[in-house]
Amino acid sequence: MQLTTPSFLDEVAQQPDVVLNVVTSYTDDLSHKLADATKLIQGKPTLLVVGMGSSLFAGELLVERLNAVGYRAFTCDASELYHYRRGLMTEDVIILAISQSGESAETCLVAEAKPKDVPLICITNEVDSRLAKMGDLVLPLLAGEEIGTTSKTFVATMALLHLLADAILNEEVLTLSIAKQLAKDMDAVTKSLGDEIDGFLDEFGDFSSVILTGRGPGVVTAMQGALITQEMTRIPAAGLSAGQFRHGPIEAAGPHALLVIFAPSGTTTELLLRLAGDTAEYGSPTWVVTDTKAKVPGGENVFISQLPKVTEGLSPLLSIIAVELLGVAIAKRKGFEPGRLQRVSKVTDFE
């Protein structure tokens, strides 16, 4: 019998089960690994979260939660750390290196270059990888095989980092019961949002670039969203914080630029909705992805998708599905196979 290769949509559909599996496993059989990681991190005054691309973006969720209570934690682009910032790797630092494949060239170079007295925790989907073999502790992602553009491993990384933050801070942002409901919500969004996006593109599909923006956890979705939009559609895309967007890049708004604004319930919802009204006024087709009953001025230039309500920190686990499905819809319109890279391999194992 001939086996068929899973499509990107197949892998997107598996994301709810992946998240639930991560939370279930680390609540039970792998709980000791979270405890060990917590002890290592709490033993040093500074945490450096290192990675490239999706891995680095997901790391912001952990850093943001730790920074909120005064813990010194920072994300650092592995290539920049290796070539220009090695002085950061001192004895008062612990490194958390994230690489879905465990073979990312720059992240592995950092692991090789770090001083011996700097502990290394690795998060990877491949426990026999080059990176994993260098770690003092390895936290597996448990996402299963992933063929297309990053999807399952990204949500698995976000879920695992929330669990790690919960362990470090003694909080309960992502418990097993919450994960069960979250998985149901992710499945519902995956099944329902595609039709909304098709309708949106039928009306607003005449654009040549995409700008994705948010605040707090929404920046994580914006950065990852820009990466996968470019991979899947070959359309120029930028992901940045809404604050940075206000400081100049808003000049790029107009009919040629699709604005995707992530505005979950939280600290800066009203600021984000106000921004959506402004970009619509400037002529940009503006898609607001929110869990509120948002009302945004802008008339025919605004389209709103309402997702299930979750805590602000967990919102990227739902909002990233919106971008994945947007990429699929645009790719199909351009005649591309969604989620299949053409010019590079999935794993970047050289600089």
Short mmCIF file of C-alpha atoms in Angstrom, two decimals:
data_model
loop_
_atom_site.label_atom_id
_atom_site.label_comp_id
_atom_site.label_asym_id
_atom_site.label_seq_id
_atom_site.Cartn_x
_atom_site.Cartn_y
_atom_site.Cartn_z
CA MET A 1 0.00 0.00 0.00
CA GLN A 2 1.37 3.42 -0.96
CA LEU A 3 1.69 5.84 1.94
CA THR A 4 0.72 9.45 1.30
CA THR A 5 2.74 12.36 2.66
CA PRO A 6 0.72 14.43 5.14
CA SER A 7 -0.25 17.87 3.88
CA PHE A 8 0.33 21.06 5.80
CA LEU A 9 -3.38 21.14 6.63
CA ASP A 10 -3.10 17.62 8.04
CA GLU A 11 -0.36 18.83 10.37
CA VAL A 12 -2.33 21.92 11.35
CA ALA A 13 -5.27 19.65 12.22
CA GLN A 14 -2.98 17.62 14.52
CA GLN A 15 -1.98 20.65 16.60
CA PRO A 16 -4.71 20.35 19.26
CA ASP A 17 -3.68 16.75 20.00
CA VAL A 18 -0.02 17.79 20.12
CA VAL A 19 -0.69 20.49 22.71
CA LEU A 20 -2.78 18.13 24.83
CA ASN A 21 -0.09 15.44 24.60
CA VAL A 22 2.61 17.87 25.73
CA VAL A 23 0.62 19.00 28.76
CA THR A 24 -0.48 15.46 29.66
CA SER A 25 3.05 14.08 29.40
CA TYR A 26 4.72 16.85 31.40
CA THR A 27 2.01 16.66 34.02
CA ASP A 28 2.69 12.93 34.45
CA ASP A 29 5.65 10.92 33.14
CA LEU A 30 7.90 13.88 32.33
CA SER A 31 7.07 16.04 35.35
CA HIS A 32 10.51 15.29 36.78
CA LYS A 33 12.12 16.96 33.77
CA LEU A 34 10.22 20.18 34.45
CA ALA A 35 11.32 19.99 38.07
CA ASP A 36 14.95 19.49 37.05
CA ALA A 37 14.79 22.37 34.56
CA THR A 38 13.23 24.62 37.19
CA LYS A 39 15.99 23.83 39.67
CA LEU A 40 18.69 24.59 37.10
CA ILE A 41 17.10 27.88 36.03
CA GLN A 42 16.47 29.04 39.58
CA GLY A 43 20.12 28.30 40.38
CA LYS A 44 21.36 31.12 38.12
CA PRO A 45 20.44 34.82 38.16
CA THR A 46 20.12 35.14 34.37
CA LEU A 47 18.44 33.02 31.71
CA LEU A 48 19.38 33.30 28.03
CA VAL A 49 16.80 31.77 25.70
CA VAL A 50 18.57 31.04 22.43
CA GLY A 51 17.22 29.96 19.05
CA MET A 52 16.47 30.90 15.46
CA GLY A 53 13.19 31.68 13.70
CA SER A 54 10.15 29.99 15.21
CA SER A 55 12.12 28.69 18.17
CA LEU A 56 13.31 32.18 19.09
CA PHE A 57 9.86 33.72 18.68
CA ALA A 58 8.25 31.12 20.97
CA GLY A 59 10.92 31.83 23.57
CA GLU A 60 9.46 35.30 24.05
CA LEU A 61 6.47 33.77 25.85
CA LEU A 62 8.70 32.40 28.62
CA VAL A 63 10.82 35.54 28.82
CA GLU A 64 7.77 37.78 29.00
CA ARG A 65 6.27 35.85 31.89
CA LEU A 66 9.55 35.79 33.82
CA ASN A 67 10.27 39.47 33.16
CA ALA A 68 6.82 40.39 34.48
CA VAL A 69 7.88 39.34 37.98
CA GLY A 70 11.42 40.69 37.78
CA TYR A 71 13.36 37.60 36.71
CA ARG A 72 16.31 38.39 34.44
CA ALA A 73 15.57 36.53 31.23
CA PHE A 74 16.29 37.47 27.62
CA THR A 75 15.90 35.99 24.17
CA CYS A 76 18.96 36.04 21.95
CA ASP A 77 19.31 35.27 18.25
CA ALA A 78 21.75 32.34 18.22
CA SER A 79 23.68 33.63 15.22
CA GLU A 80 24.21 37.05 16.84
CA LEU A 81 25.16 35.47 20.16
CA TYR A 82 27.72 33.20 18.53
CA HIS A 83 29.39 35.81 16.32
CA TYR A 84 29.03 39.05 18.30
CA ARG A 85 27.82 38.54 21.89
CA ARG A 86 29.75 35.63 23.36
CA GLY A 87 30.64 37.81 26.33
CA LEU A 88 27.12 37.22 27.62
CA MET A 89 27.90 33.57 28.30
CA THR A 90 29.31 33.99 31.80
CA GLU A 91 29.14 31.80 34.89
CA ASP A 92 26.01 33.56 36.20
CA VAL A 93 24.01 32.53 33.11
CA ILE A 94 22.06 29.44 32.14
CA ILE A 95 21.23 28.85 28.48
CA LEU A 96 17.94 27.45 27.25
CA ALA A 97 18.54 26.46 23.63
CA ILE A 98 15.49 25.78 21.47
CA SER A 99 15.71 24.01 18.11
CA GLN A 100 12.85 21.97 16.78
CA SER A 101 15.19 19.80 14.71
CA GLY A 102 18.11 19.95 17.11
CA GLU A 103 20.31 20.59 14.07
CA SER A 104 20.01 24.36 13.57
CA ALA A 105 23.54 25.44 12.73
CA GLU A 106 23.79 28.57 14.84
CA THR A 107 22.10 27.12 17.93
CA CYS A 108 24.43 24.13 17.83
CA LEU A 109 27.45 26.43 17.46
CA VAL A 110 26.37 28.31 20.60
CA ALA A 111 26.08 25.03 22.49
CA GLU A 112 29.59 24.07 21.38
CA ALA A 113 31.07 27.47 22.19
CA LYS A 114 29.60 28.04 25.64
CA PRO A 115 31.95 27.75 28.64
CA LYS A 116 31.77 24.46 30.52
CA ASP A 117 30.45 26.16 33.65
CA VAL A 118 27.37 27.48 31.78
CA PRO A 119 24.54 24.91 32.06
CA LEU A 120 22.60 24.07 28.90
CA ILE A 121 18.94 23.02 28.75
CA CYS A 122 17.76 21.93 25.30
CA ILE A 123 14.23 21.90 23.92
CA THR A 124 13.95 19.88 20.73
CA ASN A 125 11.68 17.49 18.88
CA GLU A 126 14.65 15.21 18.10
CA VAL A 127 16.16 13.74 21.26
CA ASP A 128 19.02 12.09 19.34
CA SER A 129 20.01 15.30 17.56
CA ARG A 130 23.33 17.12 17.63
CA LEU A 131 21.98 19.75 20.06
CA ALA A 132 20.37 17.24 22.40
CA LYS A 133 23.66 15.36 22.80
CA MET A 134 25.27 18.52 24.19
CA GLY A 135 22.57 19.35 26.72
CA ASP A 136 22.74 18.93 30.47
CA LEU A 137 18.98 18.38 30.30
CA VAL A 138 16.73 17.73 27.30
CA LEU A 139 13.02 18.57 27.18
CA PRO A 140 11.42 16.76 24.22
CA LEU A 141 8.65 18.49 22.26
CA LEU A 142 6.69 15.29 21.55
CA ALA A 143 5.24 16.79 18.35
CA GLY A 144 5.80 13.79 16.10
CA GLU A 145 7.04 14.01 12.51
CA GLU A 146 6.61 17.37 10.83
CA ILE A 147 7.06 17.66 7.06
CA GLY A 148 5.76 21.09 6.11
CA THR A 149 6.15 24.65 7.33
CA THR A 150 6.52 24.78 11.10
CA SER A 151 3.20 24.18 12.82
CA LYS A 152 3.02 21.34 15.35
CA THR A 153 6.48 21.96 16.76
CA PHE A 154 5.71 25.66 17.23
CA VAL A 155 2.57 25.09 19.29
CA ALA A 156 4.35 22.32 21.21
CA THR A 157 7.17 24.74 22.04
CA MET A 158 4.74 27.40 23.24
CA ALA A 159 2.86 24.90 25.41
CA LEU A 160 6.06 23.53 26.92
CA LEU A 161 7.40 27.00 27.69
CA HIS A 162 4.16 27.90 29.48
CA LEU A 163 4.50 24.73 31.54
CA LEU A 164 8.09 25.67 32.37
CA ALA A 165 7.02 29.18 33.36
CA ASP A 166 4.28 27.70 35.55
CA ALA A 167 6.86 25.50 37.29
CA ILE A 168 9.34 28.32 37.82
CA LEU A 169 6.73 30.82 39.05
CA ASN A 170 4.43 28.34 40.82
CA GLU A 171 1.50 29.43 38.66
CA GLU A 172 -1.24 27.58 36.76
CA VAL A 173 -1.64 29.26 33.40
CA LEU A 174 -1.71 25.94 31.52
CA THR A 175 -3.12 23.10 33.60
CA LEU A 176 -4.37 19.80 32.19
CA SER A 177 -8.00 20.89 32.44
CA ILE A 178 -7.22 24.16 30.67
CA ALA A 179 -5.30 22.24 27.99
CA LYS A 180 -8.27 19.98 27.33
CA GLN A 181 -10.53 22.96 26.68
CA LEU A 182 -7.81 24.71 24.69
CA ALA A 183 -7.44 21.66 22.44
CA LYS A 184 -11.19 21.72 21.76
CA ASP A 185 -11.01 25.44 20.96
CA MET A 186 -8.04 24.92 18.62
CA ASP A 187 -9.91 22.18 16.80
CA ALA A 188 -13.00 24.36 16.43
CA VAL A 189 -10.96 27.28 15.03
CA THR A 190 -9.17 24.98 12.60
CA LYS A 191 -12.47 23.67 11.25
CA SER A 192 -14.38 26.95 11.08
CA LEU A 193 -12.01 29.79 10.26
CA GLY A 194 -11.07 28.72 6.72
CA ASP A 195 -14.42 29.77 5.28
CA GLU A 196 -14.15 33.18 6.94
CA ILE A 197 -10.70 33.69 5.45
CA ASP A 198 -11.88 32.70 1.97
CA GLY A 199 -14.66 35.27 2.22
CA PHE A 200 -12.21 37.87 3.47
CA LEU A 201 -9.81 37.23 0.59
CA ASP A 202 -12.60 37.33 -1.97
CA GLU A 203 -13.25 40.89 -0.84
CA PHE A 204 -9.76 42.10 0.15
CA GLY A 205 -7.44 39.84 -1.84
CA ASP A 206 -5.83 42.57 -3.96
CA PHE A 207 -2.76 43.26 -1.78
CA SER A 208 0.96 42.73 -2.35
CA SER A 209 2.34 42.66 1.20
CA VAL A 210 1.27 41.64 4.68
CA ILE A 211 1.99 43.38 7.99
CA LEU A 212 1.23 41.45 11.18
CA THR A 213 1.25 43.19 14.53
CA GLY A 214 0.25 42.81 18.15
CA ARG A 215 1.43 43.54 21.68
CA GLY A 216 2.71 41.25 24.41
CA PRO A 217 1.98 37.62 23.45
CA GLY A 218 0.51 38.89 20.19
CA VAL A 219 3.99 39.87 19.04
CA VAL A 220 4.91 36.18 19.11
CA THR A 221 2.07 35.41 16.68
CA ALA A 222 3.03 38.40 14.53
CA MET A 223 6.67 37.34 14.20
CA GLN A 224 5.88 33.70 13.52
CA GLY A 225 3.04 34.73 11.24
CA ALA A 226 5.33 36.87 9.10
CA LEU A 227 7.84 34.03 8.81
CA ILE A 228 5.36 31.39 7.68
CA THR A 229 3.45 33.82 5.44
CA GLN A 230 6.64 34.45 3.49
CA GLU A 231 7.48 30.74 3.39
CA MET A 232 4.03 29.72 2.21
CA THR A 233 3.07 32.55 -0.13
CA ARG A 234 6.32 34.30 -1.18
CA ILE A 235 4.59 37.59 -0.37
CA PRO A 236 6.73 40.10 1.57
CA ALA A 237 5.55 40.10 5.19
CA ALA A 238 6.64 41.93 8.31
CA GLY A 239 5.92 41.01 11.92
CA LEU A 240 6.45 43.62 14.63
CA SER A 241 5.01 45.04 17.80
CA ALA A 242 2.15 47.50 17.45
CA GLY A 243 4.18 50.05 19.38
CA GLN A 244 7.02 49.82 16.86
CA PHE A 245 4.52 49.95 14.02
CA ARG A 246 3.19 53.26 15.33
CA HIS A 247 6.71 54.70 15.22
CA GLY A 248 7.05 55.04 11.46
CA PRO A 249 6.13 51.79 9.69
CA ILE A 250 2.47 52.82 9.79
CA GLU A 251 3.41 54.94 6.76
CA ALA A 252 3.33 51.65 4.80
CA ALA A 253 -0.41 51.26 5.40
CA GLY A 254 -2.58 51.46 2.30
CA PRO A 255 -4.58 49.33 -0.14
CA HIS A 256 -1.47 47.33 -1.10
CA ALA A 257 -0.80 46.16 2.49
CA LEU A 258 -2.96 43.69 4.40
CA LEU A 259 -2.86 44.49 8.12
CA VAL A 260 -3.37 41.57 10.49
CA ILE A 261 -3.84 42.77 14.06
CA PHE A 262 -3.92 40.34 16.98
CA ALA A 263 -6.07 41.89 19.72
CA PRO A 264 -6.97 39.35 22.42
CA SER A 265 -8.55 40.39 25.70
CA GLY A 266 -5.77 41.79 27.84
CA THR A 267 -3.65 44.74 28.80
CA THR A 268 -3.59 46.55 25.46
CA THR A 269 -6.78 45.50 23.67
CA GLU A 270 -8.12 49.03 23.26
CA LEU A 271 -4.81 50.28 21.86
CA LEU A 272 -4.87 47.51 19.25
CA LEU A 273 -8.47 48.15 18.24
CA ARG A 274 -7.70 51.85 17.88
CA LEU A 275 -4.78 50.94 15.61
CA ALA A 276 -7.09 48.78 13.49
CA GLY A 277 -9.38 51.75 13.00
CA ASP A 278 -6.46 53.89 11.91
CA THR A 279 -5.05 51.41 9.39
CA ALA A 280 -8.51 50.88 7.92
CA GLU A 281 -8.87 54.64 7.60
CA TYR A 282 -5.55 54.75 5.74
CA GLY A 283 -6.96 52.27 3.22
CA SER A 284 -5.40 49.02 4.37
CA PRO A 285 -7.60 45.93 4.36
CA THR A 286 -7.47 45.23 8.10
CA TRP A 287 -8.11 41.83 9.65
CA VAL A 288 -8.62 41.90 13.41
CA VAL A 289 -8.14 38.54 15.15
CA THR A 290 -9.63 38.83 18.62
CA ASP A 291 -11.67 37.08 21.29
CA THR A 292 -13.72 40.18 22.05
CA LYS A 293 -16.91 41.49 20.49
CA ALA A 294 -14.84 44.20 18.89
CA LYS A 295 -16.28 47.20 17.15
CA VAL A 296 -13.77 48.90 14.91
CA PRO A 297 -14.47 51.95 12.74
CA GLY A 298 -13.37 51.67 9.16
CA GLY A 299 -16.40 50.31 7.39
CA GLU A 300 -15.66 48.09 4.45
CA ASN A 301 -11.91 47.93 5.14
CA VAL A 302 -12.29 45.98 8.41
CA PHE A 303 -12.91 42.25 8.85
CA ILE A 304 -13.12 40.78 12.35
CA SER A 305 -12.67 37.13 13.33
CA GLN A 306 -13.70 36.25 16.87
CA LEU A 307 -11.83 33.35 18.48
CA PRO A 308 -12.70 31.54 21.71
CA LYS A 309 -11.66 33.44 24.82
CA VAL A 310 -8.49 32.32 26.61
CA THR A 311 -6.01 34.09 28.86
CA GLU A 312 -3.86 36.59 26.98
CA GLY A 313 -0.73 34.48 27.43
CA LEU A 314 -2.33 31.48 25.75
CA SER A 315 -3.84 33.46 22.88
CA PRO A 316 -0.99 32.70 20.40
CA LEU A 317 -1.94 29.03 20.51
CA LEU A 318 -5.23 29.99 18.88
CA SER A 319 -4.28 33.03 16.82
CA ILE A 320 -1.42 31.25 15.04
CA ILE A 321 -4.02 28.97 13.46
CA ALA A 322 -5.55 32.04 11.81
CA VAL A 323 -2.23 32.84 10.13
CA GLU A 324 -1.65 29.24 9.11
CA LEU A 325 -5.04 29.11 7.41
CA LEU A 326 -4.46 32.51 5.81
CA GLY A 327 -1.22 31.16 4.33
CA VAL A 328 -3.02 28.11 2.98
CA ALA A 329 -5.71 30.22 1.33
CA ILE A 330 -3.24 32.64 -0.28
CA ALA A 331 -0.94 29.81 -1.41
CA LYS A 332 -3.81 28.03 -3.12
CA ARG A 333 -4.80 31.22 -4.92
CA LYS A 334 -1.22 31.56 -6.17
CA GLY A 335 -1.02 27.93 -7.26
CA PHE A 336 1.46 26.85 -4.57
CA GLU A 337 1.29 23.72 -2.46
CA PRO A 338 0.68 25.08 1.05
CA GLY A 339 3.49 24.52 3.51
CA ARG A 340 6.09 23.12 1.08
CA LEU A 341 9.39 25.00 0.99
CA GLN A 342 10.87 25.36 -2.49
CA ARG A 343 14.21 27.14 -2.09
CA VAL A 344 15.52 25.94 1.27
CA SER A 345 15.21 22.81 3.35
CA LYS A 346 13.09 22.65 6.48
CA VAL A 347 16.22 22.32 8.64
CA THR A 348 18.87 25.03 8.23
CA ASP A 349 21.98 23.11 9.27
CA PHE A 350 24.54 25.49 7.76
CA GLU A 351 25.19 29.24 7.99
#
